[in-house]
Amino acid sequence: MQANIYISAEAMATVNAIQHLDYYERISLSDDPATDLTHHPGYYLNTNALHLIGLPEGAKVILSLSPADADRYGRHVSIPTNLRGVIFSGAPNLPVNYDQIISYWSPLSLMPYHRNALYYQNVQSEYCVTLTETDGMGDAGDGLPETVDTLISDSVVVVISGLAASLTNLSSDHFVALTIPINSNMLGIELDGYRSSQDYVTSNSLQSETVFLRIADILASPNPDLIAIAAIRSETDDYGYIY
C-alpha cells in the first residue's frame, strides 16, 4: 500500500506539465522566461516516488508545519543529511523499519538511469553494496542496478516525528500541511553540496513546496510517529549515474 500525497491544483498543473519530460527537455524550458517553471509550485516534487493527487475541494487543514513557525517546525520536521540522495537498504544508522516507512510514503520506481547509482551513495550512509553476478559488467538488459541490496531512495527525504499523539482524536479526513523549503543551490545542476554532509537549509525566505497528508494515511502508516517521505528531487535526479 502506498499513501497519497495531496497537492494544490497549481502544483498539479506544474507536475502534469513536466513529469513526462526528460532531463534535457525540462532544463530547456528554463532557457525562456515564458516557459520557465522552476519557481512554480510542484516543480521540485519527486514524481518518481510520490503518488500525487489533487487536494479535495473544501479540505480542512488542521495543522500546518511550516518554517514560518520555526519552533513547531524544529520540533517535528527534519531533513537529515544521512538520508539525502542515494540510499541502499543496508545503509548504516537507518531508522527502525525505514524501508517499510519510506516505501509506504514514497516507494522508488527503479528506472534505467539508476544504473550505477551504488557508486554515488550518500557519503554518511555508504557501504559495500553486494553485487549480483552477471555475464559481463555493464551488460544488464534492463539497465537497472545489478545489486542484491535494494535502492530505496535517491532524493531529499523529509522526516516528520512526534505527531501521532496529537492526531489520534482528530477527524481522519482532516489534513496536515507540510511546507518544504527549496534549497535551489543544493538542488541545481552542481551537486557538490547535495552529495556532501552539508546541512539542508530550511529558511522561511526560500522558495518552497507544500504537500498535504491525510490524517487517516498517517495513522495507518508503519509508524505514525515517524514519517519519512522522499519528497524533493534534485534537478539532475533523472540525468543518470555515470561511472
PDB file of C-alpha atoms in Angstrom:
ATOM      1  CA  MET A   1       0.000   0.000   0.000  1.00  0.00           C
ATOM      2  CA  GLN A   2       1.186   3.479  -0.844  1.00  0.00           C
ATOM      3  CA  ALA A   3      -0.138   6.656   0.739  1.00  0.00           C
ATOM      4  CA  ASN A   4      -1.477   9.527  -1.330  1.00  0.00           C
ATOM      5  CA  ILE A   5       0.373  12.822  -1.228  1.00  0.00           C
ATOM      6  CA  TYR A   6      -2.049  15.673  -1.825  1.00  0.00           C
ATOM      7  CA  ILE A   7      -1.059  18.913  -3.567  1.00  0.00           C
ATOM      8  CA  SER A   8      -2.696  22.115  -4.747  1.00  0.00           C
ATOM      9  CA  ALA A   9      -4.239  22.499  -8.195  1.00  0.00           C
ATOM     10  CA  GLU A  10      -1.431  24.885  -9.159  1.00  0.00           C
ATOM     11  CA  ALA A  11       1.243  22.382  -8.145  1.00  0.00           C
ATOM     12  CA  MET A  12      -0.576  19.609 -10.010  1.00  0.00           C
ATOM     13  CA  ALA A  13      -0.598  21.714 -13.167  1.00  0.00           C
ATOM     14  CA  THR A  14       3.186  22.031 -12.970  1.00  0.00           C
ATOM     15  CA  VAL A  15       3.633  18.314 -12.303  1.00  0.00           C
ATOM     16  CA  ASN A  16       1.455  17.447 -15.294  1.00  0.00           C
ATOM     17  CA  ALA A  17       3.473  19.796 -17.493  1.00  0.00           C
ATOM     18  CA  ILE A  18       6.898  18.315 -16.690  1.00  0.00           C
ATOM     19  CA  GLN A  19       6.579  14.766 -15.355  1.00  0.00           C
ATOM     20  CA  HIS A  20       6.854  13.136 -18.787  1.00  0.00           C
ATOM     21  CA  LEU A  21       9.800  15.288 -19.900  1.00  0.00           C
ATOM     22  CA  ASP A  22      13.353  14.009 -19.753  1.00  0.00           C
ATOM     23  CA  TYR A  23      16.187  15.977 -18.149  1.00  0.00           C
ATOM     24  CA  TYR A  24      17.133  17.852 -21.310  1.00  0.00           C
ATOM     25  CA  GLU A  25      13.563  18.753 -22.225  1.00  0.00           C
ATOM     26  CA  ARG A  26      12.818  20.014 -18.724  1.00  0.00           C
ATOM     27  CA  ILE A  27      16.006  22.040 -18.421  1.00  0.00           C
ATOM     28  CA  SER A  28      15.413  23.669 -21.805  1.00  0.00           C
ATOM     29  CA  LEU A  29      12.171  25.178 -20.510  1.00  0.00           C
ATOM     30  CA  SER A  30      14.142  27.420 -18.160  1.00  0.00           C
ATOM     31  CA  ASP A  31      16.010  28.986 -21.104  1.00  0.00           C
ATOM     32  CA  ASP A  32      12.926  31.049 -21.934  1.00  0.00           C
ATOM     33  CA  PRO A  33      11.189  33.122 -19.227  1.00  0.00           C
ATOM     34  CA  ALA A  34       7.882  32.386 -20.941  1.00  0.00           C
ATOM     35  CA  THR A  35       8.238  28.634 -20.309  1.00  0.00           C
ATOM     36  CA  ASP A  36      10.375  28.647 -17.158  1.00  0.00           C
ATOM     37  CA  LEU A  37       8.601  26.638 -14.449  1.00  0.00           C
ATOM     38  CA  THR A  38      11.424  26.406 -11.916  1.00  0.00           C
ATOM     39  CA  HIS A  39       9.716  28.788  -9.489  1.00  0.00           C
ATOM     40  CA  HIS A  40       6.240  27.303  -9.868  1.00  0.00           C
ATOM     41  CA  PRO A  41       4.712  25.130  -7.108  1.00  0.00           C
ATOM     42  CA  GLY A  42       5.223  21.444  -7.871  1.00  0.00           C
ATOM     43  CA  TYR A  43       8.430  21.794  -9.880  1.00  0.00           C
ATOM     44  CA  TYR A  44      10.688  20.052  -7.359  1.00  0.00           C
ATOM     45  CA  LEU A  45       8.285  17.354  -6.205  1.00  0.00           C
ATOM     46  CA  ASN A  46       9.686  13.855  -6.617  1.00  0.00           C
ATOM     47  CA  THR A  47       7.254  12.417  -9.151  1.00  0.00           C
ATOM     48  CA  ASN A  48       9.257   9.186  -9.422  1.00  0.00           C
ATOM     49  CA  ALA A  49       8.259   8.177  -5.899  1.00  0.00           C
ATOM     50  CA  LEU A  50       5.199  10.163  -4.804  1.00  0.00           C
ATOM     51  CA  HIS A  51       1.593   9.274  -5.582  1.00  0.00           C
ATOM     52  CA  LEU A  52       0.358  12.810  -6.159  1.00  0.00           C
ATOM     53  CA  ILE A  53      -3.317  13.730  -6.295  1.00  0.00           C
ATOM     54  CA  GLY A  54      -5.182  16.989  -6.009  1.00  0.00           C
ATOM     55  CA  LEU A  55      -6.249  18.251  -2.596  1.00  0.00           C
ATOM     56  CA  PRO A  56     -10.041  17.829  -2.401  1.00  0.00           C
ATOM     57  CA  GLU A  57     -12.099  20.996  -2.590  1.00  0.00           C
ATOM     58  CA  GLY A  58     -13.056  22.137   0.892  1.00  0.00           C
ATOM     59  CA  ALA A  59     -10.376  20.013   2.563  1.00  0.00           C
ATOM     60  CA  LYS A  60      -9.780  21.032   6.182  1.00  0.00           C
ATOM     61  CA  VAL A  61      -6.146  21.564   7.134  1.00  0.00           C
ATOM     62  CA  ILE A  62      -5.984  21.047  10.892  1.00  0.00           C
ATOM     63  CA  LEU A  63      -2.235  21.528  11.321  1.00  0.00           C
ATOM     64  CA  SER A  64       0.439  23.363   9.357  1.00  0.00           C
ATOM     65  CA  LEU A  65       4.129  22.534   9.608  1.00  0.00           C
ATOM     66  CA  SER A  66       5.977  25.461   8.068  1.00  0.00           C
ATOM     67  CA  PRO A  67       9.326  27.206   8.594  1.00  0.00           C
ATOM     68  CA  ALA A  68       7.214  30.301   9.279  1.00  0.00           C
ATOM     69  CA  ASP A  69       6.625  28.718  12.702  1.00  0.00           C
ATOM     70  CA  ALA A  70      10.248  27.846  13.379  1.00  0.00           C
ATOM     71  CA  ASP A  71       9.683  26.379  16.856  1.00  0.00           C
ATOM     72  CA  ARG A  72       6.990  23.900  15.785  1.00  0.00           C
ATOM     73  CA  TYR A  73       8.857  23.081  12.584  1.00  0.00           C
ATOM     74  CA  GLY A  74      12.051  22.386  14.518  1.00  0.00           C
ATOM     75  CA  ARG A  75      10.224  20.071  16.931  1.00  0.00           C
ATOM     76  CA  HIS A  76       8.620  17.930  14.271  1.00  0.00           C
ATOM     77  CA  VAL A  77      10.391  18.290  10.917  1.00  0.00           C
ATOM     78  CA  SER A  78      13.932  17.447   9.868  1.00  0.00           C
ATOM     79  CA  ILE A  79      15.756  16.915   6.585  1.00  0.00           C
ATOM     80  CA  PRO A  80      18.560  14.547   7.648  1.00  0.00           C
ATOM     81  CA  THR A  81      21.853  14.752   5.817  1.00  0.00           C
ATOM     82  CA  ASN A  82      22.393  10.979   6.102  1.00  0.00           C
ATOM     83  CA  LEU A  83      19.138  10.209   4.246  1.00  0.00           C
ATOM     84  CA  ARG A  84      19.676  12.554   1.294  1.00  0.00           C
ATOM     85  CA  GLY A  85      20.419  11.141  -2.128  1.00  0.00           C
ATOM     86  CA  VAL A  86      21.324   7.545  -2.939  1.00  0.00           C
ATOM     87  CA  ILE A  87      20.435   5.226  -0.048  1.00  0.00           C
ATOM     88  CA  PHE A  88      20.611   1.436  -0.258  1.00  0.00           C
ATOM     89  CA  SER A  89      18.793  -0.930   2.073  1.00  0.00           C
ATOM     90  CA  GLY A  90      21.882  -1.907   4.055  1.00  0.00           C
ATOM     91  CA  ALA A  91      22.954   1.632   4.864  1.00  0.00           C
ATOM     92  CA  PRO A  92      24.142   2.138   8.453  1.00  0.00           C
ATOM     93  CA  ASN A  93      22.111   4.051  11.032  1.00  0.00           C
ATOM     94  CA  LEU A  94      18.770   3.999   9.224  1.00  0.00           C
ATOM     95  CA  PRO A  95      15.669   4.422  11.422  1.00  0.00           C
ATOM     96  CA  VAL A  96      13.971   1.209  12.564  1.00  0.00           C
ATOM     97  CA  ASN A  97      11.826  -0.276   9.755  1.00  0.00           C
ATOM     98  CA  TYR A  98      12.953   2.547   7.484  1.00  0.00           C
ATOM     99  CA  ASP A  99      12.457   0.543   4.296  1.00  0.00           C
ATOM    100  CA  GLN A 100       8.793  -0.069   5.214  1.00  0.00           C
ATOM    101  CA  ILE A 101       8.223   3.560   6.188  1.00  0.00           C
ATOM    102  CA  ILE A 102       9.791   5.095   3.081  1.00  0.00           C
ATOM    103  CA  SER A 103       8.058   2.599   0.776  1.00  0.00           C
ATOM    104  CA  TYR A 104       4.672   3.465   2.295  1.00  0.00           C
ATOM    105  CA  TRP A 105       5.075   7.193   1.660  1.00  0.00           C
ATOM    106  CA  SER A 106       7.334   7.248  -1.397  1.00  0.00           C
ATOM    107  CA  PRO A 107       8.373   3.936  -2.963  1.00  0.00           C
ATOM    108  CA  LEU A 108      11.095   4.414  -5.549  1.00  0.00           C
ATOM    109  CA  SER A 109      10.332   3.342  -9.120  1.00  0.00           C
ATOM    110  CA  LEU A 110      13.597   1.989 -10.497  1.00  0.00           C
ATOM    111  CA  MET A 111      14.448   3.407 -13.904  1.00  0.00           C
ATOM    112  CA  PRO A 112      17.300   2.726 -16.344  1.00  0.00           C
ATOM    113  CA  TYR A 113      19.036   5.915 -15.216  1.00  0.00           C
ATOM    114  CA  HIS A 114      19.542   4.362 -11.749  1.00  0.00           C
ATOM    115  CA  ARG A 115      22.218   2.063 -13.166  1.00  0.00           C
ATOM    116  CA  ASN A 116      25.486   2.542 -11.225  1.00  0.00           C
ATOM    117  CA  ALA A 117      23.726   4.570  -8.519  1.00  0.00           C
ATOM    118  CA  LEU A 118      25.626   2.474  -5.954  1.00  0.00           C
ATOM    119  CA  TYR A 119      28.777   4.438  -6.790  1.00  0.00           C
ATOM    120  CA  TYR A 120      27.092   7.683  -5.733  1.00  0.00           C
ATOM    121  CA  GLN A 121      25.839   6.728  -2.277  1.00  0.00           C
ATOM    122  CA  ASN A 122      25.300   9.295   0.453  1.00  0.00           C
ATOM    123  CA  VAL A 123      28.719   9.948   1.994  1.00  0.00           C
ATOM    124  CA  GLN A 124      27.362   9.357   5.522  1.00  0.00           C
ATOM    125  CA  SER A 125      25.460   6.182   4.662  1.00  0.00           C
ATOM    126  CA  GLU A 126      27.657   4.425   2.119  1.00  0.00           C
ATOM    127  CA  TYR A 127      28.754   0.814   2.448  1.00  0.00           C
ATOM    128  CA  CYS A 128      29.909  -2.021   0.229  1.00  0.00           C
ATOM    129  CA  VAL A 129      26.761  -2.907  -1.689  1.00  0.00           C
ATOM    130  CA  THR A 130      26.517  -6.563  -2.705  1.00  0.00           C
ATOM    131  CA  LEU A 131      26.597  -7.011  -6.479  1.00  0.00           C
ATOM    132  CA  THR A 132      24.902  -9.799  -8.372  1.00  0.00           C
ATOM    133  CA  GLU A 133      26.796 -11.963 -10.787  1.00  0.00           C
ATOM    134  CA  THR A 134      26.279 -11.098 -14.454  1.00  0.00           C
ATOM    135  CA  ASP A 135      27.649 -12.414 -17.722  1.00  0.00           C
ATOM    136  CA  GLY A 136      29.532  -9.168 -18.106  1.00  0.00           C
ATOM    137  CA  MET A 137      29.639  -5.959 -16.132  1.00  0.00           C
ATOM    138  CA  GLY A 138      27.564  -3.288 -17.815  1.00  0.00           C
ATOM    139  CA  ASP A 139      25.549  -5.807 -19.804  1.00  0.00           C
ATOM    140  CA  ALA A 140      22.243  -5.878 -17.944  1.00  0.00           C
ATOM    141  CA  GLY A 141      19.344  -5.883 -20.363  1.00  0.00           C
ATOM    142  CA  ASP A 142      17.010  -3.813 -18.239  1.00  0.00           C
ATOM    143  CA  GLY A 143      19.642  -1.230 -17.343  1.00  0.00           C
ATOM    144  CA  LEU A 144      18.886  -1.382 -13.611  1.00  0.00           C
ATOM    145  CA  PRO A 145      21.480  -1.615 -10.824  1.00  0.00           C
ATOM    146  CA  GLU A 146      22.993  -5.107 -10.609  1.00  0.00           C
ATOM    147  CA  THR A 147      22.767  -5.442  -6.841  1.00  0.00           C
ATOM    148  CA  VAL A 148      21.374  -7.745  -4.197  1.00  0.00           C
ATOM    149  CA  ASP A 149      20.784  -4.765  -1.912  1.00  0.00           C
ATOM    150  CA  THR A 150      17.807  -2.573  -2.730  1.00  0.00           C
ATOM    151  CA  LEU A 151      17.969   1.075  -3.763  1.00  0.00           C
ATOM    152  CA  ILE A 152      15.288   2.622  -1.548  1.00  0.00           C
ATOM    153  CA  SER A 153      15.591   6.348  -2.233  1.00  0.00           C
ATOM    154  CA  ASP A 154      17.611   8.838  -4.237  1.00  0.00           C
ATOM    155  CA  SER A 155      16.102  12.211  -3.331  1.00  0.00           C
ATOM    156  CA  VAL A 156      15.726  14.636  -0.427  1.00  0.00           C
ATOM    157  CA  VAL A 157      13.969  12.844   2.430  1.00  0.00           C
ATOM    158  CA  VAL A 158      11.840  14.842   4.858  1.00  0.00           C
ATOM    159  CA  VAL A 159      11.144  13.308   8.280  1.00  0.00           C
ATOM    160  CA  ILE A 160       8.176  14.205  10.497  1.00  0.00           C
ATOM    161  CA  SER A 161       8.256  12.895  14.048  1.00  0.00           C
ATOM    162  CA  GLY A 162       6.267  13.206  17.250  1.00  0.00           C
ATOM    163  CA  LEU A 163       2.835  13.939  15.743  1.00  0.00           C
ATOM    164  CA  ALA A 164       0.854  10.759  16.383  1.00  0.00           C
ATOM    165  CA  ALA A 165      -0.420  11.574  19.882  1.00  0.00           C
ATOM    166  CA  SER A 166      -1.870  14.903  18.775  1.00  0.00           C
ATOM    167  CA  LEU A 167      -3.722  13.375  15.797  1.00  0.00           C
ATOM    168  CA  THR A 168      -5.497  10.370  17.283  1.00  0.00           C
ATOM    169  CA  ASN A 169      -8.615  12.288  18.364  1.00  0.00           C
ATOM    170  CA  LEU A 170      -8.953  14.323  15.164  1.00  0.00           C
ATOM    171  CA  SER A 171     -11.078  13.548  12.130  1.00  0.00           C
ATOM    172  CA  SER A 172      -9.378  11.049   9.848  1.00  0.00           C
ATOM    173  CA  ASP A 173     -10.403  13.168   6.839  1.00  0.00           C
ATOM    174  CA  HIS A 174      -8.522  16.255   8.013  1.00  0.00           C
ATOM    175  CA  PHE A 175      -5.090  17.138   6.666  1.00  0.00           C
ATOM    176  CA  VAL A 176      -1.645  18.141   7.860  1.00  0.00           C
ATOM    177  CA  ALA A 177       0.133  20.657   5.631  1.00  0.00           C
ATOM    178  CA  LEU A 178       3.893  20.250   5.260  1.00  0.00           C
ATOM    179  CA  THR A 179       5.935  23.060   3.715  1.00  0.00           C
ATOM    180  CA  ILE A 180       9.401  22.111   2.459  1.00  0.00           C
ATOM    181  CA  PRO A 181      11.950  24.828   1.631  1.00  0.00           C
ATOM    182  CA  ILE A 182      13.679  24.509  -1.728  1.00  0.00           C
ATOM    183  CA  ASN A 183      17.406  24.980  -1.365  1.00  0.00           C
ATOM    184  CA  SER A 184      17.926  25.631  -5.079  1.00  0.00           C
ATOM    185  CA  ASN A 185      21.708  25.995  -4.705  1.00  0.00           C
ATOM    186  CA  MET A 186      21.887  22.410  -3.434  1.00  0.00           C
ATOM    187  CA  LEU A 187      19.264  21.028  -5.843  1.00  0.00           C
ATOM    188  CA  GLY A 188      20.638  22.558  -9.048  1.00  0.00           C
ATOM    189  CA  ILE A 189      22.953  21.063 -11.633  1.00  0.00           C
ATOM    190  CA  GLU A 190      26.032  21.445  -9.400  1.00  0.00           C
ATOM    191  CA  LEU A 191      25.725  18.603  -6.888  1.00  0.00           C
ATOM    192  CA  ASP A 192      28.781  19.057  -4.652  1.00  0.00           C
ATOM    193  CA  GLY A 193      26.616  20.270  -1.761  1.00  0.00           C
ATOM    194  CA  TYR A 194      23.889  17.720  -2.402  1.00  0.00           C
ATOM    195  CA  ARG A 195      26.356  14.830  -2.221  1.00  0.00           C
ATOM    196  CA  SER A 196      28.126  16.175   0.852  1.00  0.00           C
ATOM    197  CA  SER A 197      27.370  16.131   4.589  1.00  0.00           C
ATOM    198  CA  GLN A 198      26.311  19.775   4.364  1.00  0.00           C
ATOM    199  CA  ASP A 199      23.026  20.613   6.110  1.00  0.00           C
ATOM    200  CA  TYR A 200      19.946  21.359   4.046  1.00  0.00           C
ATOM    201  CA  VAL A 201      18.861  24.975   4.611  1.00  0.00           C
ATOM    202  CA  THR A 202      15.285  25.384   5.886  1.00  0.00           C
ATOM    203  CA  SER A 203      14.892  29.168   5.876  1.00  0.00           C
ATOM    204  CA  ASN A 204      11.400  30.636   5.590  1.00  0.00           C
ATOM    205  CA  SER A 205      12.731  33.043   2.946  1.00  0.00           C
ATOM    206  CA  LEU A 206      13.311  30.277   0.405  1.00  0.00           C
ATOM    207  CA  GLN A 207      11.008  29.062  -2.351  1.00  0.00           C
ATOM    208  CA  SER A 208       9.020  26.105  -1.043  1.00  0.00           C
ATOM    209  CA  GLU A 209       6.799  23.153  -1.885  1.00  0.00           C
ATOM    210  CA  THR A 210       3.715  22.335   0.184  1.00  0.00           C
ATOM    211  CA  VAL A 211       2.163  18.882   0.397  1.00  0.00           C
ATOM    212  CA  PHE A 212      -0.816  17.696   2.411  1.00  0.00           C
ATOM    213  CA  LEU A 213      -1.038  14.430   4.362  1.00  0.00           C
ATOM    214  CA  ARG A 214      -4.390  12.920   5.278  1.00  0.00           C
ATOM    215  CA  ILE A 215      -4.614  12.005   8.954  1.00  0.00           C
ATOM    216  CA  ALA A 216      -6.078   8.594   8.069  1.00  0.00           C
ATOM    217  CA  ASP A 217      -2.960   7.846   5.998  1.00  0.00           C
ATOM    218  CA  ILE A 218      -0.661   8.981   8.807  1.00  0.00           C
ATOM    219  CA  LEU A 219      -2.379   6.786  11.395  1.00  0.00           C
ATOM    220  CA  ALA A 220      -2.358   3.797   9.010  1.00  0.00           C
ATOM    221  CA  SER A 221       1.347   4.155   8.270  1.00  0.00           C
ATOM    222  CA  PRO A 222       4.004   1.704   9.534  1.00  0.00           C
ATOM    223  CA  ASN A 223       5.000   4.225  12.203  1.00  0.00           C
ATOM    224  CA  PRO A 224       2.618   7.185  12.655  1.00  0.00           C
ATOM    225  CA  ASP A 225       5.187   8.848  14.889  1.00  0.00           C
ATOM    226  CA  LEU A 226       7.920   8.683  12.237  1.00  0.00           C
ATOM    227  CA  ILE A 227       7.046   9.716   8.699  1.00  0.00           C
ATOM    228  CA  ALA A 228       9.774   9.668   6.038  1.00  0.00           C
ATOM    229  CA  ILE A 229       8.996  10.992   2.570  1.00  0.00           C
ATOM    230  CA  ALA A 230      11.425  11.192  -0.352  1.00  0.00           C
ATOM    231  CA  ALA A 231       9.647  14.378  -1.302  1.00  0.00           C
ATOM    232  CA  ILE A 232      12.075  16.583  -3.219  1.00  0.00           C
ATOM    233  CA  ARG A 233      14.215  15.779  -6.244  1.00  0.00           C
ATOM    234  CA  SER A 234      17.347  17.499  -7.447  1.00  0.00           C
ATOM    235  CA  GLU A 235      17.423  18.958 -10.934  1.00  0.00           C
ATOM    236  CA  THR A 236      19.610  16.074 -12.142  1.00  0.00           C
ATOM    237  CA  ASP A 237      17.855  13.168 -10.391  1.00  0.00           C
ATOM    238  CA  ASP A 238      16.868  11.704 -13.754  1.00  0.00           C
ATOM    239  CA  TYR A 239      20.072  12.558 -15.609  1.00  0.00           C
ATOM    240  CA  GLY A 240      21.637   9.193 -14.870  1.00  0.00           C
ATOM    241  CA  TYR A 241      24.670   7.924 -12.990  1.00  0.00           C
ATOM    242  CA  ILE A 242      27.989   7.565 -14.803  1.00  0.00           C
ATOM    243  CA  TYR A 243      30.939   5.517 -13.590  1.00  0.00           C
TER     244      TYR A 243
END
